Every structure is written in structure tokens, then in C-alpha cells.
Amino acid sequence: SDYQQLGYNLRSNLFQGGPLKSRSVVKDSYTPDIAKKAIRDPNNWHGRRISELGKWYEKYFLDRNVQKAMKDKYG
């Protein structure tokens, strides 16, 4: 049956899983000096800019985390 065949395949280690070392398309496509020359700007990544709404959310969650920490510390 299918169940017995699956059990046999698992016991004989036919399903060995994924590769131990993964490869990246970027690493395969470009030479190492390209990555070293790249300038990373956190405010402009992949042509996108952090909007005012994103900055507001960042401040909001920072304030929220401070409030939680204060509540945990002082009750």
C-alpha cells in the first residue's frame, strides 16, 4: 500500500531534505565587489522612501513600548 511504501522510503532515507548550503540568486549573479560598492541608505531602500505615516507608526510603537515598560516596572 501507499502507507507501507512511504514508510519504506522514510526508513531508507530517500527523502534527505533540502540542501545543507543555500545559494542566493544575487550572489550567483554578481561579483563580490558589487556588494562592497553598494551604498545602503535606510531612508531610501529599493526606491521606496519612509513616509510620514511610517514615521508616525514608528514613534507610536516606541511610545507604546515605553508605556508597557513603565507599567511593568511601576505597576
CSV table of N, CA and C in Angstrom, one decimal:
chain,number,residue,atom,x,y,z
A,1,SER,N,0.8,-1.2,0.0
A,1,SER,CA,0.0,0.0,0.0
A,1,SER,C,0.9,1.3,0.0
A,2,ASP,N,0.3,2.4,-0.2
A,2,ASP,CA,1.0,3.7,-0.2
A,2,ASP,C,1.6,4.0,1.1
A,3,TYR,N,0.9,3.6,2.2
A,3,TYR,CA,1.4,3.9,3.5
A,3,TYR,C,2.7,3.1,3.8
A,4,GLN,N,2.7,1.8,3.4
A,4,GLN,CA,3.9,1.0,3.6
A,4,GLN,C,5.1,1.5,2.7
A,5,GLN,N,4.8,1.9,1.5
A,5,GLN,CA,5.8,2.4,0.6
A,5,GLN,C,6.4,3.7,1.1
A,6,LEU,N,5.6,4.6,1.7
A,6,LEU,CA,6.1,5.8,2.3
A,6,LEU,C,6.9,5.5,3.5
A,7,GLY,N,6.5,4.6,4.3
A,7,GLY,CA,7.3,4.2,5.5
A,7,GLY,C,8.7,3.6,5.0
A,8,TYR,N,8.7,2.8,4.0
A,8,TYR,CA,9.9,2.2,3.5
A,8,TYR,C,10.9,3.3,3.0
A,9,ASN,N,10.3,4.3,2.3
A,9,ASN,CA,11.1,5.5,1.8
A,9,ASN,C,11.7,6.3,2.9
A,10,LEU,N,10.9,6.5,4.0
A,10,LEU,CA,11.4,7.2,5.1
A,10,LEU,C,12.5,6.4,5.8
A,11,ARG,N,12.3,5.1,6.0
A,11,ARG,CA,13.4,4.3,6.6
A,11,ARG,C,14.6,4.2,5.8
A,12,SER,N,14.5,4.2,4.5
A,12,SER,CA,15.7,4.1,3.7
A,12,SER,C,16.3,5.4,3.3
A,13,ASN,N,15.8,6.5,3.9
A,13,ASN,CA,16.3,7.8,3.7
A,13,ASN,C,16.4,8.3,2.3
A,14,LEU,N,15.3,8.1,1.6
A,14,LEU,CA,15.2,8.6,0.2
A,14,LEU,C,14.9,10.1,0.2
A,15,PHE,N,14.2,10.5,1.3
A,15,PHE,CA,13.8,11.9,1.4
A,15,PHE,C,14.9,12.6,2.3
A,16,GLN,N,15.9,13.1,1.7
A,16,GLN,CA,17.0,13.6,2.5
A,16,GLN,C,16.9,15.0,2.9
A,17,GLY,N,15.8,15.7,2.5
A,17,GLY,CA,15.6,17.1,2.9
A,17,GLY,C,16.3,18.0,1.9
A,18,GLY,N,16.3,19.3,2.3
A,18,GLY,CA,16.9,20.3,1.5
A,18,GLY,C,18.4,20.3,1.5
A,19,PRO,N,19.0,21.1,0.6
A,19,PRO,CA,20.5,21.2,0.6
A,19,PRO,C,21.0,21.8,1.9
A,20,LEU,N,22.2,21.4,2.3
A,20,LEU,CA,22.7,22.0,3.6
A,20,LEU,C,23.2,23.4,3.4
A,21,LYS,N,23.6,23.7,2.2
A,21,LYS,CA,24.1,25.1,1.9
A,21,LYS,C,23.2,25.7,0.9
A,22,SER,N,22.6,26.8,1.2
A,22,SER,CA,21.7,27.5,0.3
A,22,SER,C,22.5,28.5,-0.6
A,23,ARG,N,22.0,28.8,-1.7
A,23,ARG,CA,22.6,29.7,-2.7
A,23,ARG,C,21.6,30.9,-2.9
A,24,SER,N,22.2,32.0,-3.2
A,24,SER,CA,21.4,33.2,-3.5
A,24,SER,C,21.5,33.6,-4.9
A,25,VAL,N,20.4,34.0,-5.5
A,25,VAL,CA,20.5,34.4,-6.9
A,25,VAL,C,21.4,35.7,-7.1
A,26,VAL,N,21.3,36.5,-6.1
A,26,VAL,CA,22.1,37.8,-6.1
A,26,VAL,C,23.6,37.4,-6.1
A,27,LYS,N,24.0,36.5,-5.2
A,27,LYS,CA,25.4,36.1,-5.1
A,27,LYS,C,25.8,35.3,-6.3
A,28,ASP,N,25.0,34.6,-7.0
A,28,ASP,CA,25.3,33.9,-8.2
A,28,ASP,C,25.4,34.8,-9.4
A,29,SER,N,24.7,35.9,-9.3
A,29,SER,CA,24.6,36.8,-10.5
A,29,SER,C,25.7,37.9,-10.5
A,30,TYR,N,26.1,38.3,-9.3
A,30,TYR,CA,27.0,39.5,-9.2
A,30,TYR,C,28.3,39.0,-8.6
A,31,THR,N,29.4,39.8,-8.9
A,31,THR,CA,30.7,39.5,-8.3
A,31,THR,C,30.7,40.2,-6.9
A,32,PRO,N,31.6,39.7,-6.0
A,32,PRO,CA,31.6,40.2,-4.6
A,32,PRO,C,31.9,41.7,-4.5
A,33,ASP,N,32.6,42.3,-5.5
A,33,ASP,CA,32.9,43.7,-5.4
A,33,ASP,C,31.7,44.6,-5.6
A,34,ILE,N,30.7,44.1,-6.2
A,34,ILE,CA,29.4,44.9,-6.4
A,34,ILE,C,28.8,45.1,-5.0
A,35,ALA,N,28.7,44.1,-4.2
A,35,ALA,CA,28.1,44.2,-2.9
A,35,ALA,C,28.9,45.2,-2.0
A,36,LYS,N,30.2,45.2,-2.2
A,36,LYS,CA,31.1,46.1,-1.3
A,36,LYS,C,30.9,47.5,-1.8
A,37,LYS,N,30.6,47.8,-3.0
A,37,LYS,CA,30.5,49.1,-3.6
A,37,LYS,C,29.1,49.7,-3.3
A,38,ALA,N,28.1,48.8,-2.9
A,38,ALA,CA,26.7,49.3,-2.7
A,38,ALA,C,26.6,50.2,-1.5
A,39,ILE,N,25.9,51.3,-1.7
A,39,ILE,CA,25.6,52.2,-0.6
A,39,ILE,C,24.2,52.0,-0.1
A,40,ARG,N,24.1,51.7,1.1
A,40,ARG,CA,22.8,51.4,1.7
A,40,ARG,C,22.3,52.6,2.5
A,41,ASP,N,21.2,53.1,2.0
A,41,ASP,CA,20.5,54.3,2.6
A,41,ASP,C,19.3,53.8,3.3
A,42,PRO,N,19.2,53.8,4.6
A,42,PRO,CA,18.0,53.2,5.3
A,42,PRO,C,16.7,54.0,5.0
A,43,ASN,N,16.8,55.3,4.6
A,43,ASN,CA,15.6,56.0,4.3
A,43,ASN,C,15.1,55.8,2.9
A,44,ASN,N,16.0,55.3,2.0
A,44,ASN,CA,15.6,55.1,0.6
A,44,ASN,C,16.0,53.7,0.2
A,45,TRP,N,15.2,52.7,0.4
A,45,TRP,CA,15.6,51.3,0.1
A,45,TRP,C,14.7,50.8,-1.0
A,46,HIS,N,15.3,50.2,-2.0
A,46,HIS,CA,14.6,49.7,-3.2
A,46,HIS,C,13.7,50.8,-3.8
A,47,GLY,N,14.2,52.0,-3.8
A,47,GLY,CA,13.4,53.1,-4.4
A,47,GLY,C,12.2,53.6,-3.6
A,48,ARG,N,12.1,53.1,-2.4
A,48,ARG,CA,10.9,53.5,-1.6
A,48,ARG,C,11.4,54.4,-0.4
A,49,ARG,N,10.7,55.3,-0.1
A,49,ARG,CA,11.0,56.2,1.0
A,49,ARG,C,10.1,56.0,2.2
A,50,ILE,N,10.6,56.2,3.4
A,50,ILE,CA,9.8,56.1,4.6
A,50,ILE,C,8.9,57.3,4.6
A,51,SER,N,7.6,57.0,4.6
A,51,SER,CA,6.6,58.1,4.5
A,51,SER,C,6.4,58.7,5.9
A,52,GLU,N,5.7,59.8,6.0
A,52,GLU,CA,5.3,60.4,7.3
A,52,GLU,C,4.5,59.4,8.1
A,53,LEU,N,3.6,58.6,7.5
A,53,LEU,CA,2.8,57.7,8.2
A,53,LEU,C,3.7,56.6,8.8
A,54,GLY,N,4.7,56.1,8.1
A,54,GLY,CA,5.6,55.2,8.7
A,54,GLY,C,6.4,55.7,9.9
A,55,LYS,N,6.8,57.0,9.8
A,55,LYS,CA,7.5,57.6,10.9
A,55,LYS,C,6.5,57.8,12.1
A,56,TRP,N,5.3,58.1,11.8
A,56,TRP,CA,4.3,58.2,12.9
A,56,TRP,C,4.1,56.9,13.6
A,57,TYR,N,4.0,55.8,12.8
A,57,TYR,CA,3.8,54.5,13.4
A,57,TYR,C,5.1,54.1,14.2
A,58,GLU,N,6.2,54.4,13.8
A,58,GLU,CA,7.5,54.1,14.5
A,58,GLU,C,7.5,54.8,15.9
A,59,LYS,N,7.1,56.1,15.9
A,59,LYS,CA,7.0,56.9,17.1
A,59,LYS,C,5.9,56.3,18.0
A,60,TYR,N,4.8,55.9,17.4
A,60,TYR,CA,3.6,55.4,18.2
A,60,TYR,C,4.0,54.1,18.9
A,61,PHE,N,4.7,53.2,18.2
A,61,PHE,CA,5.0,51.9,18.8
A,61,PHE,C,6.2,52.1,19.8
A,62,LEU,N,7.1,53.0,19.6
A,62,LEU,CA,8.1,53.3,20.6
A,62,LEU,C,7.5,53.8,21.8
A,63,ASP,N,6.5,54.7,21.7
A,63,ASP,CA,5.8,55.3,22.9
A,63,ASP,C,5.0,54.2,23.6
A,64,ARG,N,4.4,53.3,22.8
A,64,ARG,CA,3.6,52.2,23.4
A,64,ARG,C,4.5,51.2,24.2
A,65,ASN,N,5.7,50.9,23.6
A,65,ASN,CA,6.6,50.1,24.3
A,65,ASN,C,7.2,50.7,25.6
A,66,VAL,N,7.4,52.0,25.6
A,66,VAL,CA,7.8,52.7,26.8
A,66,VAL,C,6.7,52.7,27.9
A,67,GLN,N,5.5,52.9,27.4
A,67,GLN,CA,4.3,52.8,28.4
A,67,GLN,C,4.2,51.4,29.0
A,68,LYS,N,4.4,50.3,28.2
A,68,LYS,CA,4.4,49.0,28.7
A,68,LYS,C,5.5,48.7,29.7
A,69,ALA,N,6.7,49.2,29.4
A,69,ALA,CA,7.8,49.0,30.3
A,69,ALA,C,7.6,49.8,31.6
A,70,MET,N,7.0,51.0,31.5
A,70,MET,CA,6.8,51.7,32.8
A,70,MET,C,5.7,51.0,33.6
A,71,LYS,N,4.7,50.5,32.9
A,71,LYS,CA,3.6,49.8,33.7
A,71,LYS,C,4.2,48.5,34.3
A,72,ASP,N,5.1,47.8,33.6
A,72,ASP,CA,5.7,46.6,34.2
A,72,ASP,C,6.5,47.0,35.4
A,73,LYS,N,7.3,48.1,35.3
A,73,LYS,CA,8.2,48.4,36.4
A,73,LYS,C,7.5,49.0,37.6
A,74,TYR,N,6.6,49.9,37.3
A,74,TYR,CA,5.9,50.7,38.4
A,74,TYR,C,4.5,50.3,38.7
A,75,GLY,N,3.9,49.4,37.9
A,75,GLY,CA,2.6,48.9,38.2
A,75,GLY,C,1.5,49.8,37.8
